C-alpha cells in the first residue's frame, strides 16, 4: 500500500508540514504509523480523511467542529462526499452567475453603454411601470426588485433586447402548444425554457415559480401580457408550471 511521509503528503495536499504536525497534536489527523525513528507516515485512509478536513475548512467549519464530525461513529465517507458534491455544485452555480454578471457589467462599463432605468421598461407607460414594480415589491420585497433591475442593467441594451426576444419566442412557443395537455412532454420542455429564462432575472425556487404562475392569472396586468399571445395562455402556463414544479423541482 502506498505510504506518504509528512513532506510528501504536505506537497500532495498543498498544506504545510507544520499544519500536519498540528493536526496530529490535536488528534484531528493521526499518521497511520511512525517509523522506528519516529517519522510520521500516512496511507490512503489518512489521505481521504485529510481531504474531508480541507473540504470542511473550505465550508467554514472550525477545526473543533470538524473533529466532532469526522470522529462521530456515524460518519460515512461516501455520504460526506455526496454532501460536498451538492454544496460545491451550488457554489459553482452561484459563482457562474456572479461571473456572468461581472463580465456583463465590465463590458458595459468599458463600452459606456450601461442601460438607463427607462430602457428596462421601454414600451410601458409610467403608470404601468409603477404598478408592476409595486406588485413585485409587495410580493417579494424591494431587495428582489433591485436584484432583478440590477441584473437587467448588467445585460446592457443589446443583451436586454436579446433576452426580451428570447422571452417572446418562449411565450409564443407555449401559445402554439396550447392545444396539448400541460402534461405533454413538448409543453414541459417549453416550460423548462421558461423556467430557465426566469432564472436570468433572479434565482427561482419552487415556491417562487408557483407564485409566478399564480400571479400570471391573478394579476390583470400580467394576465393581459400573456393573453396578447393567445387567449387563456396565462392559465395554461400556470398549469404547466404546477406540473413542472411537482415533477422536476
Short mmCIF file of C-alpha atoms in Angstrom, two decimals:
data_model
loop_
_atom_site.label_atom_id
_atom_site.label_comp_id
_atom_site.label_asym_id
_atom_site.label_seq_id
_atom_site.Cartn_x
_atom_site.Cartn_y
_atom_site.Cartn_z
CA UNK A 1 0.00 0.00 0.00
CA UNK A 2 1.25 3.49 -0.86
CA UNK A 3 2.61 5.43 2.07
CA UNK A 4 3.44 9.10 2.33
CA UNK A 5 5.90 10.94 4.53
CA UNK A 6 4.82 14.22 6.09
CA UNK A 7 6.67 16.13 3.38
CA UNK A 8 5.08 14.07 0.58
CA UNK A 9 1.58 14.49 1.98
CA UNK A 10 2.22 18.18 2.50
CA UNK A 11 3.14 18.64 -1.16
CA UNK A 12 0.28 16.44 -2.37
CA UNK A 13 -2.42 18.20 -0.34
CA UNK A 14 -0.89 21.71 -0.59
CA UNK A 15 -0.74 22.15 3.17
CA UNK A 16 2.28 22.90 5.31
CA UNK A 17 4.24 20.31 7.28
CA UNK A 18 3.56 22.40 10.38
CA UNK A 19 -0.19 22.07 9.72
CA UNK A 20 0.05 18.28 9.54
CA UNK A 21 2.06 18.22 12.76
CA UNK A 22 -0.61 20.37 14.42
CA UNK A 23 -3.43 18.12 13.18
CA UNK A 24 -1.58 15.20 14.77
CA UNK A 25 -1.19 17.06 18.06
CA UNK A 26 -4.90 17.84 18.33
CA UNK A 27 -5.89 14.31 17.22
CA UNK A 28 -7.57 15.62 14.08
CA UNK A 29 -5.41 13.60 11.69
CA UNK A 30 -3.13 10.96 13.15
CA UNK A 31 -0.49 9.27 10.95
CA UNK A 32 -1.04 5.66 10.01
CA UNK A 33 2.17 4.71 11.79
CA UNK A 34 5.56 6.03 12.84
CA UNK A 35 8.92 4.63 11.85
CA UNK A 36 11.44 3.40 14.39
CA UNK A 37 12.95 6.88 14.28
CA UNK A 38 9.60 8.50 14.97
CA UNK A 39 8.86 9.77 11.46
CA UNK A 40 5.19 10.06 10.58
CA UNK A 41 3.76 8.08 7.64
CA UNK A 42 0.30 8.29 6.13
CA UNK A 43 -1.71 5.91 3.94
CA UNK A 44 -4.78 6.26 1.73
CA UNK A 45 -7.20 6.29 4.65
CA UNK A 46 -5.49 9.35 6.11
CA UNK A 47 -5.25 10.93 2.66
CA UNK A 48 -9.03 10.69 2.24
CA UNK A 49 -9.63 11.96 5.76
CA UNK A 50 -7.38 14.97 5.10
CA UNK A 51 -9.47 15.65 2.02
CA UNK A 52 -12.57 15.78 4.23
CA UNK A 53 -10.86 18.10 6.71
CA UNK A 54 -9.91 20.51 3.92
CA UNK A 55 -13.43 20.36 2.45
CA UNK A 56 -15.00 21.22 5.79
CA UNK A 57 -12.47 24.03 6.32
CA UNK A 58 -13.41 25.46 2.93
CA UNK A 59 -17.05 25.41 4.03
CA UNK A 60 -16.17 27.47 7.11
CA UNK A 61 -16.13 24.78 9.81
CA UNK A 62 -13.80 25.27 12.79
CA UNK A 63 -11.22 22.57 13.49
CA UNK A 64 -13.12 21.67 16.65
CA UNK A 65 -16.34 21.21 14.69
CA UNK A 66 -14.54 19.20 12.02
CA UNK A 67 -13.12 16.91 14.69
CA UNK A 68 -16.61 16.36 16.09
CA UNK A 69 -17.97 15.49 12.63
CA UNK A 70 -15.30 13.07 11.45
CA UNK A 71 -14.89 11.37 14.83
CA UNK A 72 -18.63 10.67 15.07
CA UNK A 73 -19.21 6.89 14.87
CA UNK A 74 -21.97 7.51 12.31
CA UNK A 75 -19.66 9.46 9.98
CA UNK A 76 -19.74 7.94 6.49
CA UNK A 77 -17.17 8.99 3.89
CA UNK A 78 -19.42 8.38 0.88
CA UNK A 79 -22.29 10.36 2.43
CA UNK A 80 -19.87 13.16 3.24
CA UNK A 81 -18.57 13.26 -0.33
CA UNK A 82 -22.11 13.32 -1.71
CA UNK A 83 -22.88 16.25 0.57
CA UNK A 84 -19.73 18.08 -0.52
CA UNK A 85 -20.62 17.44 -4.15
CA UNK A 86 -24.04 19.08 -3.73
CA UNK A 87 -22.56 22.06 -1.90
CA UNK A 88 -19.81 22.52 -4.50
CA UNK A 89 -22.35 22.35 -7.34
CA UNK A 90 -24.42 25.01 -5.59
CA UNK A 91 -21.38 27.22 -5.10
CA UNK A 92 -20.34 26.62 -8.70
CA UNK A 93 -23.73 27.79 -9.99
CA UNK A 94 -23.57 30.87 -7.79
CA UNK A 95 -20.04 31.65 -8.95
CA UNK A 96 -21.01 31.18 -12.59
CA UNK A 97 -23.88 33.61 -12.17
CA UNK A 98 -21.62 36.10 -10.42
CA UNK A 99 -19.00 35.73 -13.15
CA UNK A 100 -21.68 36.28 -15.80
CA UNK A 101 -22.86 39.42 -14.04
CA UNK A 102 -19.32 40.76 -13.58
CA UNK A 103 -18.43 40.16 -17.23
CA UNK A 104 -21.60 41.85 -18.42
CA UNK A 105 -21.07 44.84 -16.14
CA UNK A 106 -17.42 45.21 -17.15
CA UNK A 107 -18.35 45.03 -20.80
CA UNK A 108 -20.98 47.71 -20.44
CA UNK A 109 -18.77 49.98 -18.33
CA UNK A 110 -15.88 49.71 -20.79
CA UNK A 111 -18.16 50.42 -23.72
CA UNK A 112 -20.03 53.14 -21.80
CA UNK A 113 -23.34 51.59 -22.79
CA UNK A 114 -24.86 50.93 -19.39
CA UNK A 115 -28.62 50.87 -19.69
CA UNK A 116 -30.75 53.68 -18.38
CA UNK A 117 -33.56 52.82 -15.98
CA UNK A 118 -36.12 53.92 -18.57
CA UNK A 119 -34.78 51.37 -21.07
CA UNK A 120 -35.60 48.49 -18.72
CA UNK A 121 -39.31 49.23 -19.06
CA UNK A 122 -39.33 50.52 -22.60
CA UNK A 123 -42.78 50.07 -24.15
CA UNK A 124 -44.70 50.51 -20.91
CA UNK A 125 -46.38 53.67 -19.65
CA UNK A 126 -45.19 55.30 -16.43
CA UNK A 127 -48.32 54.11 -14.63
CA UNK A 128 -47.79 50.53 -15.84
CA UNK A 129 -44.15 50.60 -14.73
CA UNK A 130 -45.00 51.90 -11.27
CA UNK A 131 -47.80 49.36 -10.94
CA UNK A 132 -45.61 46.38 -11.94
CA UNK A 133 -42.72 47.47 -9.72
CA UNK A 134 -45.11 47.82 -6.79
CA UNK A 135 -46.53 44.35 -7.44
CA UNK A 136 -43.06 42.78 -7.34
CA UNK A 137 -42.17 44.74 -4.21
CA UNK A 138 -45.39 43.70 -2.45
CA UNK A 139 -44.93 40.03 -3.31
CA UNK A 140 -41.16 39.57 -2.90
CA UNK A 141 -39.72 42.72 -1.40
CA UNK A 142 -37.71 45.73 -2.51
CA UNK A 143 -34.43 43.79 -2.48
CA UNK A 144 -35.80 41.36 -5.05
CA UNK A 145 -36.87 44.21 -7.30
CA UNK A 146 -33.42 45.79 -7.01
CA UNK A 147 -31.66 42.49 -7.81
CA UNK A 148 -33.82 41.98 -10.89
CA UNK A 149 -33.27 45.50 -12.20
CA UNK A 150 -29.54 45.30 -11.48
CA UNK A 151 -29.28 42.08 -13.48
CA UNK A 152 -31.13 43.67 -16.39
CA UNK A 153 -28.86 46.72 -16.33
CA UNK A 154 -25.82 44.45 -16.36
CA UNK A 155 -27.07 42.81 -19.57
CA UNK A 156 -26.65 46.07 -21.44
CA UNK A 157 -29.07 47.35 -24.03
CA UNK A 158 -28.18 44.73 -26.65
CA UNK A 159 -28.23 41.90 -24.11
CA UNK A 160 -31.58 43.05 -22.71
CA UNK A 161 -33.10 43.26 -26.18
CA UNK A 162 -31.86 39.74 -26.92
CA UNK A 163 -33.26 38.46 -23.63
CA UNK A 164 -36.63 40.05 -24.36
CA UNK A 165 -36.66 38.49 -27.82
CA UNK A 166 -35.97 35.04 -26.40
CA UNK A 167 -38.73 35.54 -23.84
CA UNK A 168 -41.19 36.42 -26.57
CA UNK A 169 -40.18 33.33 -28.54
CA UNK A 170 -40.78 31.12 -25.49
CA UNK A 171 -44.18 32.72 -24.87
CA UNK A 172 -45.17 32.22 -28.50
CA UNK A 173 -44.00 28.62 -28.37
CA UNK A 174 -46.18 27.98 -25.33
CA UNK A 175 -49.11 29.67 -27.05
CA UNK A 176 -48.62 27.40 -30.06
CA UNK A 177 -48.71 24.34 -27.77
CA UNK A 178 -51.96 25.22 -26.01
CA UNK A 179 -53.90 22.54 -27.91
CA UNK A 180 -51.85 19.95 -26.00
CA UNK A 181 -52.19 18.96 -22.37
CA UNK A 182 -49.96 20.89 -19.94
CA UNK A 183 -48.51 17.48 -19.04
CA UNK A 184 -47.40 16.81 -22.61
CA UNK A 185 -43.64 16.38 -22.99
CA UNK A 186 -43.42 19.18 -25.56
CA UNK A 187 -45.20 21.57 -23.22
CA UNK A 188 -42.97 20.61 -20.31
CA UNK A 189 -39.87 21.13 -22.46
CA UNK A 190 -41.16 24.60 -23.32
CA UNK A 191 -41.92 25.42 -19.68
CA UNK A 192 -38.37 24.31 -18.83
CA UNK A 193 -37.14 27.00 -21.21
CA UNK A 194 -39.47 29.46 -19.46
CA UNK A 195 -38.10 28.46 -16.04
CA UNK A 196 -34.50 28.88 -17.19
CA UNK A 197 -35.37 32.22 -18.75
CA UNK A 198 -36.85 33.47 -15.48
CA UNK A 199 -33.65 32.49 -13.67
CA UNK A 200 -31.82 35.11 -15.69
CA UNK A 201 -33.55 37.73 -13.55
CA UNK A 202 -33.32 36.09 -10.11
CA UNK A 203 -32.99 32.68 -8.51
CA UNK A 204 -36.36 30.96 -8.92
CA UNK A 205 -37.21 28.44 -6.21
CA UNK A 206 -40.09 26.00 -6.47
CA UNK A 207 -42.24 28.19 -4.24
CA UNK A 208 -41.43 31.32 -6.19
CA UNK A 209 -42.14 29.65 -9.53
CA UNK A 210 -45.54 28.53 -8.28
CA UNK A 211 -46.08 32.09 -7.09
CA UNK A 212 -45.27 33.42 -10.54
CA UNK A 213 -47.83 31.08 -12.07
CA UNK A 214 -50.48 32.36 -9.68
CA UNK A 215 -49.52 35.96 -10.37
CA UNK A 216 -49.87 35.48 -14.13
CA UNK A 217 -53.52 34.53 -13.57
CA UNK A 218 -54.49 36.67 -10.59
CA UNK A 219 -52.89 39.97 -11.62
CA UNK A 220 -54.70 41.54 -14.55
CA UNK A 221 -51.56 43.31 -15.83
CA UNK A 222 -49.54 40.11 -16.10
CA UNK A 223 -52.57 38.18 -17.35
CA UNK A 224 -53.09 40.74 -20.12
CA UNK A 225 -49.43 40.48 -21.08
CA UNK A 226 -49.71 36.73 -21.74
CA UNK A 227 -53.20 36.89 -23.17
CA UNK A 228 -51.90 39.03 -26.05
CA UNK A 229 -50.18 35.90 -27.38
CA UNK A 230 -53.30 33.75 -27.11
CA UNK A 231 -56.44 33.79 -25.00
CA UNK A 232 -56.04 31.52 -21.99
CA UNK A 233 -52.22 31.42 -22.13
CA UNK A 234 -51.76 32.74 -18.59
CA UNK A 235 -53.87 29.92 -17.13
CA UNK A 236 -52.17 27.36 -19.41
CA UNK A 237 -48.72 28.46 -18.22
CA UNK A 238 -49.90 28.30 -14.59
CA UNK A 239 -51.00 24.68 -15.08
CA UNK A 240 -47.75 23.77 -16.84
CA UNK A 241 -45.73 25.39 -14.05
CA UNK A 242 -47.59 23.41 -11.38
CA UNK A 243 -46.81 20.14 -13.19
CA UNK A 244 -43.21 21.14 -13.76
CA UNK A 245 -42.75 22.03 -10.07
CA UNK A 246 -44.29 18.72 -8.99
CA UNK A 247 -42.17 16.58 -11.28
CA UNK A 248 -38.94 18.49 -11.82
CA UNK A 249 -38.25 20.82 -8.86
#
